[in-house]
Every structure is written in C-alpha cells, then in structure tokens.
Amino acid sequence: MPIFEIDGKLWLLETKHQAYAIGFTEKGFLVNTYWGERLDNIRNYPLPRDHFASDSFDSEFETLPEEFPVLNGMKFVEPCLITRFFDGTRDLELDFEKFELDPQANFLRIYLSDSVYHFRVVLNFRVYEHEDIIEKWIEIENMDGVNDAIVKRIFSGNFCLGGEHDYRIIHTWGKWFNEMNISDDSLIHGKVVLESRRLTTSHHHNPSVIFYPNKICESHGEAYAISLGWSGNWKLVAEKNSLEKTRVTVGINDWDFELVLKPQQTFQTPPIYFSWTDQGIRAISHTFHNFIQSHLLPHPNKPRKVLYNSWEATFFNVNLVEQKKLAEMAAGVGVELFVVDDGWFHGRNSDQAGLGDWWHDAKKFPNGLQPLSDFVHQLGMDFGLWIEPEMVNPDSNLYRLHPDWVLHFDKRKQTLARNQCILNMAIPGVQEYLFEKIASLIEDNDIQFIKWDMNRNVSEPGWDREDGGSSCEIWVRYVEGVYSLWQRLAMAFPRVLWQTCSGGGGRIDTGIFRYADQAWLSDNTDPLKRIFIQEGYSLFYPALTMESWVTESGYENTPLDFRFLVSMSGVLGIGSNLLHWSDTEMKIAKKWIHVYKEHREIIQFGRQYRLISPRESEVSAIAYQNDDCSKGVLFVYNRKMESESQTVIIYPLMLERNKVYQFDGLENRQSGADWMQNGVPLVLSGFSALFVPYNML
Ligand code: GLA
C-alpha cells in the first residue's frame, strides 16, 4: 500500500523506489522526517523529533524540517504561507485538526487550522506508486464568517533536503531563441532564487529542477527532482542556512502578489510533482517522461503526426493558392498534418495588426478557410491552425470594441511588445469571446490541431476589478483563465491536439501539459543549436511532446540528412518552403519521413537514453528503446566540420546483457553484454549524422 498511517500522527508515502515520511513531533509540529530511498521495514523510517534552539539567535525552526512552514514564531526560514488578518496580525498558529486517507485513490489530506482566526490549511498528497511520483499541493480556506484574510504568499510546498551536504542544483535557463541550457551549480550559504515575473513560465528558467548531494551522472547518483505544475509567475527558493540545512520552497511567485480570501473562500495552489532516485539523472528523466505521458497529456497514446508548418516558409504572406501548393508538396513527401501558422486571419499582413480578430482574412481566403481545409483533408492530411488567443493588436476590431479588455493601468502609458497588448484572461467576457471564436474556427473548418502561441511578456499588469478585489490577483487569475478556456475547448473538441508555444519555449512546464499534447521548444531551428535545446528539454519533458522542424535556419551548409535526423529525435515536422526544394531534397525528405514513421513508436513512446552529451563532445548520441528492450534506434551527430571519416564507438548501455542484438549496417550479432562492453563501431564522415536501428534477435 503506498500510504501508511500510524496512530494518526505519522504518514509514510511510498512509491516504487522512494519514500516520503511526515509526522507530528511531540510539540505538535508537522515535519518531513524522511525523503529518500524506500526502506524495507516501516520501523526503519526516522520518527518525528523536536529540535531545540541553538541559542537565542537561532531557534529550533532553523533545523526543524517543517513540512509546511508558515510565518510564525522566531523563524527565519522561508515560510510557505504569509497572511494578514483583519486586526493586523501576521503570524499563523496552525494546529492539527484531522486527516483523511483515501487508500483507493492513494490520496492523503492533512487539515491544520488556526482556531483564533478561523483559517484552515489543507496539505494534499497523492502517490503515484508505479510512476515513482508524489504530488502535493495546498488548499487554504478563510473560515471566518465576517472578515477577509489577506494572503501575501502561498507556495505549494517546501522540501527539506537531508543531511548537511553541499547540494547542487541542475536546471535549465535561457532566453528567447536560446532556451533550455543546462546548468549545474552549487548552492551557496544563503539563497538561490529562480523565478518568473513574466506572467508565463518564461524562456529564462524552467520550474523543473534537480538537486543532488554528491556526484551525479546519467546513470548513478542520488537526485531529488521537483517540478511545479504552473504556467505563470513562479518562484523557487533554495536556501542553505548557517546551520547547514538545505530547504527548497516553490510555488506561485509572491512578487507583486496578493490574494484576498473573503469569508468562506478557498484557494488551491498548483501542484508540485517530486521524485527521488539514486540512479542518476536518466532515472529522473524516465520517471518524468513516463509520468507526463501517462498522467498529464490529454492524448497520451496517440502517435504524433509528421507535420508541416508554414511559418518559416511564408511568414505573414499566407494565401490560398500558395498554401495549397505547399500542402500538395507536403502530402507528396508523407506529411500527415498541415498547419497554417500566423497570417491567415482578418487584417494580418504583418505583426502590426489583426490579433484578436479570429476569423479568416477575406482577401487571402475569399471563401473562408474551408476550401483549404477540404483540400488538405482530400490529400489525406489533418488540418491545423495557429492562434494567439491571449493577444490583441491595437489595430484590430476587438481592441476598438473593447479597449478595456487588456491589462493596463488607466493613467499609465501602454507598453506594446511586438505591437500587441495582453488580454485580461481573468475577465469572463474575454474568455467567452475567445471560446466562441475558437470553437467556430474548429467547427467550421474541421480542425484537428491547434498551435496556441503567446508572444510577449507582461507590462502594466493592471485590472479594474468590478468586484473590488485585489488587482494583484491578476498573476493567478490570468493563468486560471488560460487553463479554464483551454479546458473548455478541450472538452468541447476532445479529438483536437494542442501545441503550447510562447515565442518558442516560453510556456513549457508540468502545468501546461495537462492541456497541450506537444510543445514548440524554440524559434531557433538551427539544428546545431537545437541539439542542445532538445537535450535540456529532455531532462524532464518527453520526446512525444517535442516538436522539431526541419528548416533552412542556421549554418547554410548543414546537410539536409543532418537536419532531418535532429528533428526525427522528437515529433518530426518540416518548416521549410517546399516549393523551393529540389527533387533531390524532396527525395531525401520522403526517405526520412518514411523511416521516421517506421520507428516513431519507439521514439515517441520508448525510453530515451542520452548516450553522449553534445556538451561533452562534438560527436553526440542519443538512443530510444522500447520497454522490453527488443528494439531501439540510435541517433549519432557529428558536429565536427572536417571532412575525413572517423570511427566512433558508441556504448549502448541499455541493452539486455544476455540477449543477442544486431545493429543495422553491421554484420556482427553480439550479446548485449558484448556491445555494452566493447561498443558499437560506427563510421561517420565530417559534419554528418547517423540513424541506426537495432533489434534483439
Ligand atoms: C512565434 C512562434 C513562431 C511563429 C510566430 C508567428 O514566434 O514561436 O513559431 O508561430 O510566433 O508569429
């Protein structure tokens, strides 16, 4: 059983490999006594113990591993909850109220409450035993019948990393056009803060991170992984205090934040998903890939189609005649989904106008989009469309009609970015308008795929609330608005697949994957850069969600085969202008799309192995293998530009030792043990890539 309860005082949450224990000390503090390897016997788990002040400057809270520290007492660790009550009191005193355990759902709720101010905090835990994931989140409730409670901060949770180690943190950072760089840094005495204040998750830091105490590599080492399921402003604080204790708090960013809980109102935080391993970074990746696929994605088992996207081919210059030609060419090489990107809607000829007016541009599509959609369907492809629902250009009918619908401060200048403003997604009328427009598009044009974009960061986050509530809630209510619109559309059109995009990888997280089936990682489609972006992405996010297009971007002499092989390691797409491709290029495309379709099951649903990182060598390699180890594919990339051929040895450490394998193109049939020990010799010419399927015999 994944959740044990002992005397209503101690709870043990177990997954396949990890355990997480929480319980009350004698003084009544709820502490996290253990997070790590699953132990054989319940008696072996550490019991909750009280700690003592070290002197009059450092109280017990500096070392006590509180599960959910709130602002109170002589405490200087980061609290997860800061409130202000009607009389100005800012401390909370929480006592145990009750717990509820639902063994069928592997779900535990622990209720704590402040009896003076009638404020309740519920800690929720859900255990995904086989997936090795535990999820936790918080609910708060103002039970006072009369007074509001002001919430200045409400994080989703806190983690106390064991021992007095020098922990390090691995996370991805970047910017537009350069997302998902992997960094590996020491925590200092003091705090490391990662956050977004940009309204979305951001290109700059990703809220899925790994902490580790000693050494780590792909296959060995202890790691604690934490991922926040939230697509708005977030904050992670990792603190190593002067008593050598390391804590991590994470949740919705409290910067410019305020929540007013009216009497009887509740609020629920986004979830944190977490996992422990002693099997290195790869185990964390596998755990999250599997979890995201099996528990978050709306269409977990649908093979992702080979797509064509018009953006880099035509930019805003979209029209029926050319799109039809492109569609014909795309179908000819085996594309299965044709997506019309930006430029198709009313008044959209550049980034100056049109956003908000979500109907076809009558000059470009005199009879609407249906003739194109029908044509695409007749060619045997699905039809997809780009939208950017949250945005509006001042030069649009929508803005002229509803200038008050955008985020703004009445008496401040409006900052435009890419000539656009941000619609206030917290306003029900905005959601209603968007639902109606998007639903008609999907219905009228038989759409199977939507790319949902969001192309700017925030400014002037004002909100004239009709109900007099705090406008600082915008950071939360905006994201909830996006989620709820998306959810409504997903329910109305369950067969549509969705892509998340925010100028590339600005909104990628375990929150958005409850709505989006795949993601656009970066506007940078140069394969030499993409190899790195895709590696960073793979730390947490699965190949099934990783859309990657072949384009002309980057170094012009990059071979087309190389471009295809980089894109084939995720969800393959083409973004080039096919009307400019030669017969030879079309043949190459046809060949690789065919190969991809033969092997996509393994790439999209298999396990990924980062065999040689591009950060370590100019020759890098990844593999995908199915669960029973009977089939796999190797991708090898040589970024060295010199032209001589060289033999590289790849060690495929994921084979079954006692089974015999054969790699395409090599005559030898050897045991898995042999290949793993002696490697697979592959001949690579300069600046080239190889695709090598293999089989168990
Ligand atoms: C963003 C996206 C691109 C493309 C453009 C269209 O930059 O990331 O893929 O859709 O918008 O304006």
XYZ file of C-alpha atoms and ligand atoms in Angstrom:
709
model
C 0.000 0.000 0.000
C 1.530 3.341 -0.955
C 0.302 5.329 2.080
C 0.679 4.050 5.653
C -0.770 5.868 8.586
C 0.391 5.275 12.118
C -1.764 6.415 15.014
C -2.975 9.475 13.126
C 0.434 11.019 13.734
C 2.782 9.686 11.119
C 2.258 9.086 7.415
C 4.533 7.219 5.130
C 4.176 7.758 1.378
C 5.871 5.137 -0.729
C 6.389 4.742 -4.444
C 8.305 2.021 -6.254
C 11.699 3.355 -5.191
C 11.182 6.329 -2.923
C 9.606 7.142 0.402
C 8.474 10.376 1.963
C 7.500 10.493 5.627
C 5.729 13.205 7.550
C 4.533 13.290 11.113
C 3.889 15.356 14.188
C 6.547 15.959 16.796
C 5.582 15.909 20.452
C 5.334 19.660 20.402
C 2.874 19.377 17.531
C 4.993 20.470 14.566
C 4.361 18.686 11.301
C 7.774 17.648 9.992
C 9.119 15.829 6.977
C 11.216 13.191 8.685
C 12.412 11.440 5.590
C 12.713 11.726 1.799
C 14.820 9.176 0.033
C 15.184 5.509 -0.732
C 12.275 3.286 0.155
C 13.211 1.255 3.237
C 12.251 -2.358 3.798
C 10.576 -2.036 7.094
C 8.318 0.661 8.330
C 10.152 0.620 11.663
C 13.313 1.791 9.936
C 11.912 5.173 8.999
C 13.040 8.139 11.096
C 10.419 9.324 13.563
C 9.388 12.925 14.035
C 11.590 14.564 16.638
C 11.526 18.002 18.112
C 14.582 20.173 17.688
C 15.950 22.766 20.062
C 17.142 26.295 19.706
C 20.890 26.509 19.303
C 20.995 29.886 21.054
C 18.830 32.956 21.380
C 19.556 33.886 17.775
C 18.753 30.606 16.078
C 15.552 28.932 17.158
C 14.539 25.320 16.600
C 12.962 26.293 13.263
C 16.375 26.734 11.687
C 16.931 22.966 11.793
C 13.419 21.568 12.181
C 12.369 20.033 8.842
C 8.884 21.513 8.854
C 6.676 20.179 6.102
C 4.873 23.460 5.580
C 6.496 26.347 7.432
C 4.251 29.367 7.818
C 5.074 32.786 9.171
C 5.131 32.498 12.942
C 7.416 32.388 15.948
C 11.104 33.118 15.842
C 11.544 31.752 12.384
C 13.750 32.954 9.571
C 13.443 30.138 7.060
C 11.290 30.887 4.023
C 7.652 30.486 5.032
C 5.286 28.911 2.523
C 2.359 30.975 3.742
C 2.147 34.589 4.848
C -1.237 36.035 5.794
C -2.556 39.246 7.276
C -5.711 39.141 9.343
C -8.243 41.901 9.884
C -6.557 43.160 13.073
C -3.116 43.317 11.526
C -1.843 40.001 12.937
C 0.525 38.350 10.516
C 1.504 35.189 12.410
C -0.367 31.951 11.922
C -0.651 29.261 14.561
C -1.734 26.030 12.996
C -2.921 23.010 14.962
C -3.765 19.578 13.733
C -7.451 19.253 13.013
C -7.926 15.921 11.247
C -6.731 13.814 8.380
C -8.446 11.896 5.595
C -6.921 8.969 3.847
C -8.387 7.506 0.699
C -6.436 4.308 0.063
C -8.203 3.665 -3.238
C -7.044 6.972 -4.656
C -3.698 6.953 -2.800
C -4.716 10.317 -1.512
C -3.997 11.913 1.860
C -5.270 15.186 3.266
C -3.993 16.683 6.496
C -6.049 19.532 7.917
C -4.404 22.202 10.035
C -6.182 25.243 11.363
C -5.759 28.466 13.256
C -8.582 28.473 15.775
C -8.276 32.155 16.628
C -8.529 33.497 13.102
C -10.544 30.591 11.655
C -8.125 29.903 8.880
C -7.559 26.426 7.518
C -4.664 24.899 5.619
C -5.077 21.507 3.974
C -1.992 19.622 2.841
C -2.791 17.253 -0.020
C -0.646 14.344 -1.163
C -1.274 11.941 -3.996
C 1.023 8.993 -4.527
C 1.673 7.560 -7.990
C 3.268 4.357 -6.822
C 4.352 2.773 -10.083
C 5.374 6.064 -11.635
C 7.624 6.955 -8.651
C 5.994 10.353 -8.326
C 4.386 12.065 -5.373
C 2.223 15.099 -5.928
C 1.500 17.665 -3.272
C -0.497 20.864 -3.145
C -2.174 23.120 -0.624
C -5.682 24.383 -0.084
C -6.402 27.315 2.178
C -9.767 28.398 3.475
C -10.893 31.515 5.252
C -13.488 30.081 7.634
C -14.193 33.411 9.260
C -17.814 34.445 8.730
C -17.101 38.159 8.566
C -13.535 39.202 7.838
C -11.326 38.920 4.776
C -7.925 37.312 5.096
C -5.114 38.759 3.005
C -2.684 36.207 1.653
C 0.688 37.691 0.817
C 2.290 34.405 -0.150
C 1.046 30.888 -0.707
C 3.608 28.442 -2.009
C 2.765 24.886 -2.989
C 5.304 23.350 -0.687
C 8.625 23.040 0.977
C 11.301 20.357 0.902
C 13.996 19.726 3.492
C 16.912 18.011 1.842
C 18.541 15.584 4.260
C 21.928 15.801 5.932
C 24.426 18.627 5.821
C 25.569 18.128 2.254
C 26.730 20.707 -0.223
C 23.767 20.335 -2.525
C 23.920 21.330 -6.150
C 21.086 22.287 -8.452
C 20.592 21.363 -12.094
C 18.117 23.428 -14.033
C 17.574 24.885 -17.480
C 17.831 28.583 -18.280
C 17.901 30.699 -21.409
C 16.126 33.406 -23.319
C 14.087 33.723 -26.473
C 15.867 31.843 -29.305
C 18.226 30.200 -26.816
C 16.148 28.114 -24.426
C 16.867 25.109 -22.214
C 20.579 25.488 -21.480
C 21.530 23.075 -18.735
C 23.361 24.482 -15.738
C 24.743 22.669 -12.729
C 25.597 24.958 -9.804
C 26.447 24.769 -6.122
C 24.080 26.183 -3.607
C 25.748 28.834 -1.527
C 25.239 29.703 2.124
C 22.312 31.971 1.523
C 19.651 31.686 -1.118
C 19.398 30.830 -4.745
C 16.192 32.170 -6.275
C 14.822 31.056 -9.614
C 11.635 32.670 -10.796
C 9.455 34.122 -13.466
C 7.781 37.530 -13.153
C 6.725 37.487 -16.800
C 3.168 36.151 -16.499
C 4.174 32.890 -18.152
C 6.674 30.226 -17.167
C 9.291 32.089 -19.238
C 12.166 31.182 -21.522
C 14.559 32.196 -18.758
C 14.295 29.468 -16.151
C 12.251 26.318 -16.050
C 10.402 25.246 -12.886
C 11.543 21.612 -13.141
C 14.800 21.196 -11.247
C 17.080 18.559 -9.767
C 19.026 18.780 -6.500
C 21.800 16.377 -5.699
C 24.135 15.951 -2.763
C 27.296 14.327 -4.026
C 28.282 13.381 -7.503
C 25.847 12.620 -10.222
C 25.929 11.352 -13.779
C 23.388 9.932 -16.180
C 23.253 6.523 -14.528
C 24.413 6.991 -10.939
C 23.880 9.270 -8.030
C 21.208 10.462 -5.701
C 18.844 13.099 -7.051
C 15.787 14.934 -5.776
C 13.577 16.225 -8.576
C 10.911 18.869 -8.137
C 8.566 20.187 -10.805
C 5.945 22.865 -10.331
C 2.794 22.390 -12.400
C 2.137 26.064 -13.097
C 2.331 28.183 -16.232
C 2.530 31.635 -14.685
C 4.782 33.580 -12.336
C 6.633 31.110 -10.146
C 9.402 31.164 -7.602
C 11.785 28.598 -6.234
C 13.994 29.466 -3.292
C 16.781 27.074 -2.334
C 18.317 28.078 0.938
C 21.329 26.658 2.687
C 21.303 28.256 6.088
C 24.140 28.816 8.513
C 23.224 25.641 10.382
C 23.963 23.720 7.153
C 20.351 22.816 6.440
C 19.082 22.979 2.895
C 15.452 23.772 2.138
C 13.601 24.379 -1.069
C 10.313 26.231 -1.299
C 8.378 26.509 -4.511
C 5.122 27.914 -5.767
C 3.355 30.855 -7.327
C 5.638 33.878 -7.162
C 4.808 36.193 -4.252
C 6.292 39.161 -6.110
C 3.545 41.790 -6.565
C 1.168 39.156 -5.270
C -1.832 39.451 -3.028
C -4.859 37.291 -2.637
C -7.932 38.394 -0.749
C -9.825 35.469 0.706
C -13.313 36.591 1.502
C -15.242 34.809 4.254
C -15.644 31.120 3.369
C -13.467 31.438 0.283
C -10.826 28.870 -0.577
C -7.784 28.813 -2.785
C -5.889 25.879 -4.195
C -2.221 26.085 -5.181
C -0.758 24.439 -8.236
C 0.737 21.003 -7.619
C 4.360 20.040 -7.182
C 5.432 16.692 -8.587
C 8.513 15.205 -6.968
C 10.664 12.138 -7.139
C 13.842 10.729 -5.636
C 16.330 8.328 -7.170
C 19.819 7.016 -6.615
C 20.118 6.048 -10.280
C 21.228 9.382 -11.698
C 19.724 11.962 -13.997
C 18.432 9.497 -16.547
C 16.181 7.865 -13.965
C 14.651 11.256 -13.180
C 14.089 11.887 -16.883
C 12.485 8.482 -17.362
C 10.251 8.987 -14.353
C 9.019 12.357 -15.564
C 8.718 11.334 -19.213
C 6.550 8.438 -18.180
C 4.514 10.448 -15.681
C 3.867 13.336 -18.054
C 2.784 10.934 -20.721
C 0.624 8.701 -18.593
C -0.937 11.245 -16.217
C -0.797 14.718 -17.723
C -1.049 14.716 -21.509
C -4.576 14.918 -22.887
C -3.799 12.372 -25.614
C -1.177 10.130 -24.069
C -1.320 7.265 -26.523
C -1.905 8.985 -29.831
C 1.125 8.749 -32.092
C 2.116 12.282 -33.050
C 1.829 13.027 -36.753
C 4.538 14.294 -39.051
C 3.601 17.913 -39.551
C 4.229 20.743 -41.904
C 4.186 24.302 -40.549
C 4.052 27.277 -42.886
C 5.714 29.895 -40.650
C 9.302 29.919 -41.840
C 8.161 29.302 -45.415
C 5.715 32.154 -45.851
C 5.747 34.239 -42.655
C 2.683 36.546 -42.885
C 2.322 36.073 -46.590
C -0.274 33.334 -46.341
C -2.739 32.820 -49.186
C -4.935 30.075 -50.509
C -3.051 29.398 -53.725
C 0.384 29.071 -52.164
C -0.831 27.158 -49.117
C -2.493 24.652 -51.432
C 0.734 24.209 -53.348
C 2.639 23.727 -50.115
C 0.034 21.239 -48.932
C 0.421 19.226 -52.117
C 4.170 19.132 -51.768
C 3.902 18.231 -48.092
C 1.487 15.388 -48.755
C 3.804 14.188 -51.503
C 6.669 13.583 -49.078
C 4.457 11.918 -46.496
C 3.427 14.754 -44.163
C 0.293 13.893 -42.154
C -0.700 17.205 -40.594
C -0.654 20.558 -42.373
C -0.558 23.567 -40.056
C -1.167 27.117 -41.244
C 0.765 29.431 -38.948
C 0.378 33.171 -38.355
C -1.004 35.385 -41.150
C -4.335 33.732 -42.040
C -6.758 35.899 -40.068
C -8.510 39.209 -40.561
C -6.150 42.079 -41.339
C -2.992 40.124 -40.572
C -0.277 41.113 -43.035
C 2.443 41.852 -40.527
C 2.794 41.876 -36.767
C 1.164 45.332 -36.687
C -2.478 44.306 -36.876
C -5.113 41.640 -36.625
C -4.580 39.794 -33.331
C -7.951 39.405 -31.697
C -9.928 39.162 -34.937
C -10.067 35.411 -35.158
C -11.764 34.917 -38.478
C -10.271 34.368 -41.919
C -8.810 37.266 -43.890
C -11.221 37.737 -46.756
C -8.537 38.954 -49.160
C -6.353 35.923 -48.613
C -9.175 33.410 -48.262
C -12.182 34.801 -50.162
C -14.314 31.769 -49.328
C -13.003 31.217 -45.851
C -10.573 28.582 -44.684
C -12.782 25.678 -45.592
C -11.557 25.291 -49.177
C -8.007 24.943 -47.842
C -9.079 22.637 -45.052
C -11.027 20.452 -47.515
C -8.072 20.383 -49.868
C -5.732 19.341 -47.071
C -8.137 16.626 -45.964
C -8.512 15.374 -49.527
C -4.767 14.993 -49.616
C -5.107 12.701 -46.620
C -3.700 15.109 -44.042
C -5.100 16.624 -40.864
C -5.600 20.362 -40.820
C -4.110 22.603 -38.118
C -4.142 26.299 -37.337
C -2.068 28.807 -35.347
C -3.781 31.127 -32.893
C -2.594 33.535 -30.236
C -5.764 33.911 -28.175
C -4.417 35.975 -25.293
C -3.217 38.809 -27.511
C -4.690 41.783 -29.279
C -3.228 44.413 -31.599
C -4.488 47.951 -31.027
C -5.170 47.844 -34.747
C -7.963 45.280 -34.581
C -11.739 45.270 -34.378
C -11.551 43.602 -30.996
C -9.426 46.344 -29.460
C -11.547 49.078 -30.963
C -14.584 47.450 -29.400
C -13.079 46.522 -26.033
C -10.006 48.619 -25.206
C -10.773 47.906 -21.543
C -10.177 44.172 -22.006
C -6.395 44.492 -21.964
C -4.060 44.526 -18.976
C -3.425 48.185 -18.281
C -3.268 50.969 -15.737
C -5.703 53.728 -16.665
C -3.280 56.579 -16.143
C -0.126 54.917 -17.467
C 1.268 54.544 -20.949
C 0.629 51.196 -22.554
C 3.853 49.341 -23.386
C 3.470 47.438 -26.622
C 5.695 44.497 -27.464
C 5.582 43.095 -30.988
C 2.856 45.748 -31.370
C 0.478 43.859 -29.149
C -1.296 44.094 -25.791
C -2.329 41.275 -23.494
C -5.979 40.470 -22.998
C -7.003 40.090 -19.404
C -7.821 36.405 -19.275
C -9.411 36.843 -15.856
C -12.386 38.660 -17.404
C -15.212 36.209 -18.149
C -16.237 38.194 -21.252
C -12.751 37.744 -22.719
C -12.929 34.016 -22.195
C -16.401 33.864 -23.650
C -15.357 35.812 -26.759
C -12.329 33.584 -27.300
C -14.253 30.382 -26.729
C -16.840 31.354 -29.250
C -14.296 32.423 -31.874
C -12.012 29.391 -31.482
C -14.911 26.962 -31.306
C -16.336 28.314 -34.579
C -12.950 28.040 -36.239
C -12.604 24.418 -35.184
C -16.156 23.516 -36.135
C -16.367 25.383 -39.420
C -13.034 24.187 -40.712
C -12.799 20.674 -39.330
C -9.582 21.391 -37.457
C -7.561 18.614 -35.840
C -4.645 20.581 -34.381
C -4.186 23.994 -32.785
C -0.914 25.742 -32.095
C -1.584 28.069 -29.140
C 1.007 30.835 -29.065
C 1.767 33.700 -26.645
C 4.287 36.128 -27.998
C 5.184 38.720 -25.435
C 5.949 39.236 -21.770
C 3.883 41.351 -19.482
C 3.772 45.060 -18.678
C 1.281 47.259 -16.776
C -0.442 44.289 -15.081
C -3.479 46.327 -14.077
C -7.017 45.068 -13.683
C -10.057 47.226 -12.863
C -11.997 44.640 -10.967
C -15.700 45.112 -10.825
C -15.920 43.187 -7.556
C -13.417 45.460 -5.813
C -10.957 42.611 -5.188
C -7.199 42.994 -5.272
C -5.807 43.627 -8.746
C -2.618 41.832 -7.644
C -4.536 38.578 -8.057
C -4.077 39.041 -11.782
C -0.972 36.819 -11.742
C -3.086 33.894 -10.646
C -6.438 34.642 -12.202
C -4.884 35.205 -15.616
C -3.333 31.737 -15.650
C -6.506 30.177 -14.280
C -8.330 31.949 -17.127
C -5.995 30.432 -19.716
C -6.398 26.992 -18.164
C -10.144 27.243 -17.969
C -10.568 28.405 -21.570
C -8.263 25.642 -22.740
C -10.112 23.091 -20.645
C -13.461 24.171 -22.035
C -12.189 23.912 -25.592
C -10.576 20.551 -24.909
C -13.855 19.222 -23.563
C -15.824 20.603 -26.487
C -13.329 19.200 -29.014
C -11.767 16.121 -27.453
C -10.183 14.998 -30.701
C -8.169 18.164 -31.284
C -4.460 18.019 -30.394
C -2.890 21.161 -28.951
C 0.562 22.622 -29.069
C 1.947 25.027 -26.483
C 4.160 27.779 -27.827
C 5.218 31.096 -26.389
C 7.676 32.573 -28.834
C 9.222 29.079 -28.749
C 9.776 27.669 -25.265
C 8.269 30.386 -23.067
C 5.490 28.229 -21.610
C 6.717 24.714 -21.019
C 6.002 23.141 -17.654
C 4.081 20.327 -15.995
C 1.044 22.614 -15.703
C 0.575 23.277 -19.403
C 0.957 19.608 -20.309
C -2.448 18.946 -18.787
C -3.768 20.834 -21.828
C -1.101 20.679 -24.531
C -0.026 17.491 -26.254
C 3.177 18.853 -27.671
C 5.425 21.888 -27.403
C 7.382 24.234 -29.584
C 10.759 24.443 -27.848
C 12.333 27.377 -29.586
C 12.082 29.653 -32.571
C 15.682 28.704 -33.140
C 15.536 25.870 -35.670
C 19.248 25.710 -36.403
C 19.958 22.007 -35.851
C 23.396 22.739 -34.401
C 21.724 24.736 -31.634
C 18.661 22.550 -31.473
C 20.698 19.534 -30.361
C 21.463 21.424 -27.143
C 17.949 22.804 -26.664
C 16.499 19.340 -27.134
C 18.918 17.856 -24.621
C 17.912 20.433 -21.992
C 14.254 19.797 -22.721
C 14.720 16.056 -22.302
C 15.750 16.381 -18.660
C 12.056 16.411 -17.735
C 9.925 16.519 -20.860
C 9.311 13.545 -23.167
C 10.142 13.205 -26.862
C 6.446 12.565 -27.512
C 5.875 16.270 -26.810
C 8.983 17.629 -28.530
C 8.046 19.141 -31.876
C 11.045 19.800 -34.085
C 11.031 21.120 -37.645
C 13.467 20.782 -40.488
C 14.142 24.271 -41.842
C 16.862 26.203 -43.652
C 17.904 28.029 -40.477
C 21.431 28.303 -39.164
C 24.586 27.313 -40.959
C 23.647 27.002 -44.610
C 25.875 24.010 -45.341
C 24.259 21.816 -42.731
C 23.315 18.668 -44.672
C 19.606 18.019 -45.055
C 20.091 14.499 -43.652
C 21.576 16.043 -40.533
C 18.612 18.410 -40.234
C 16.164 15.530 -40.542
C 17.951 13.385 -38.011
C 17.910 16.171 -35.424
C 14.171 16.676 -35.904
C 13.412 12.970 -36.014
C 14.509 12.548 -32.417
C 11.193 14.091 -31.340
C 7.977 14.837 -33.208
C 9.135 15.389 -36.758
C 7.996 18.423 -38.695
C 9.033 20.453 -41.709
C 9.083 24.233 -41.750
C 10.962 24.898 -44.981
C 9.422 26.305 -48.097
C 8.954 23.060 -50.009
C 8.305 24.993 -53.201
C 11.988 25.852 -53.188
C 13.243 22.331 -52.616
C 14.923 20.418 -55.430
C 13.904 16.900 -56.464
C 16.872 15.539 -54.561
C 15.809 17.359 -51.414
C 12.250 16.105 -51.801
C 13.586 12.554 -52.169
C 15.626 12.937 -49.009
C 12.549 14.235 -47.183
C 10.430 11.364 -48.414
C 13.014 8.830 -47.369
C 13.410 10.175 -43.830
C 9.690 10.648 -43.254
C 9.188 7.054 -44.261
C 11.943 5.904 -41.899
C 10.527 8.064 -39.126
C 7.072 6.553 -39.485
C 8.567 3.078 -39.264
C 10.323 3.896 -35.996
C 8.256 6.650 -34.411
C 6.605 4.306 -31.965
C 9.986 3.764 -30.308
C 10.997 7.424 -30.500
C 7.713 8.769 -29.186
C 6.835 6.071 -26.679
C 10.145 4.394 -25.876
C 12.735 5.327 -23.297
C 15.296 7.918 -24.143
C 18.995 7.467 -23.369
C 21.408 10.383 -23.592
C 24.495 8.380 -24.503
C 26.944 11.188 -25.259
C 26.015 14.757 -24.426
C 26.654 17.476 -27.007
C 28.059 19.466 -24.084
C 30.835 16.907 -23.719
C 31.793 16.144 -27.259
C 31.377 17.229 -30.851
C 30.072 13.754 -31.509
C 26.903 13.247 -29.500
C 24.453 10.370 -29.378
C 21.000 9.534 -28.083
C 19.004 6.354 -28.238
C 15.388 5.351 -27.864
C 14.446 1.849 -26.905
C 11.136 0.125 -26.322
C 10.224 -1.141 -22.879
C 11.030 -4.791 -23.458
C 14.466 -3.842 -24.859
C 13.794 -5.704 -28.089
C 14.160 -2.730 -30.446
C 15.783 0.610 -30.469
C 17.267 3.369 -32.577
C 20.492 5.314 -32.243
C 20.984 8.891 -33.375
C 24.600 9.975 -33.700
C 25.548 13.555 -34.592
C 28.995 14.667 -35.647
C 29.259 18.456 -35.460
C 32.937 18.491 -36.473
C 33.165 20.195 -39.821
C 36.332 18.422 -41.103
C 35.573 16.129 -43.965
C 37.512 12.905 -43.078
C 35.543 9.912 -41.944
C 36.154 8.586 -38.495
C 35.086 5.591 -36.498
C 33.223 6.422 -33.340
C 32.414 3.892 -30.672
C 29.005 4.199 -29.059
C 28.306 2.254 -25.871
C 24.614 1.260 -25.890
C 24.314 0.714 -22.170
C 20.611 -0.023 -22.252
C 20.648 -3.482 -23.862
C 19.747 -6.774 -22.212
C 23.068 -8.416 -21.329
C 22.107 -11.958 -22.229
C 20.279 -11.306 -25.451
C 21.765 -11.086 -28.907
C 21.449 -7.848 -30.854
C 22.137 -6.702 -34.342
C 22.656 -3.093 -35.401
C 21.615 -2.107 -38.944
C 24.596 -1.859 -41.231
C 26.844 -4.041 -39.050
C 27.249 -7.723 -39.691
C 28.106 -8.817 -36.172
C 25.476 -10.353 -33.987
C 26.688 -9.988 -30.428
C 25.283 -10.239 -26.982
C 24.055 -7.122 -25.283
C 26.912 -7.549 -22.810
C 29.416 -7.545 -25.652
C 28.020 -4.411 -27.315
C 27.860 -2.641 -23.996
C 31.413 -3.646 -23.078
C 33.111 -3.112 -26.419
C 30.826 -0.605 -28.062
C 29.247 -0.271 -31.469
C 31.758 0.980 -34.042
C 30.163 3.417 -36.482
C 31.798 5.234 -39.346
C 30.878 8.884 -39.540
C 32.033 11.426 -42.036
C 32.638 15.031 -41.010
C 29.538 17.064 -40.163
C 27.063 14.253 -40.553
C 24.531 12.263 -38.623
C 23.624 8.598 -38.464
C 20.420 6.796 -37.710
C 20.972 3.208 -36.645
C 18.034 0.964 -35.744
C 18.816 -2.220 -33.819
C 16.971 -5.372 -32.842
C 17.112 -8.190 -30.419
C 17.380 -11.444 -32.343
C 6.124 32.802 -32.564
C 6.246 31.318 -32.737
C 6.579 31.005 -34.187
C 5.525 31.578 -35.084
C 5.390 33.062 -34.837
C 4.217 33.621 -35.615
O 7.348 33.423 -32.684
O 7.187 30.781 -31.875
O 6.692 29.617 -34.376
O 4.311 30.925 -34.852
O 5.184 33.345 -33.465
O 4.046 34.975 -35.416
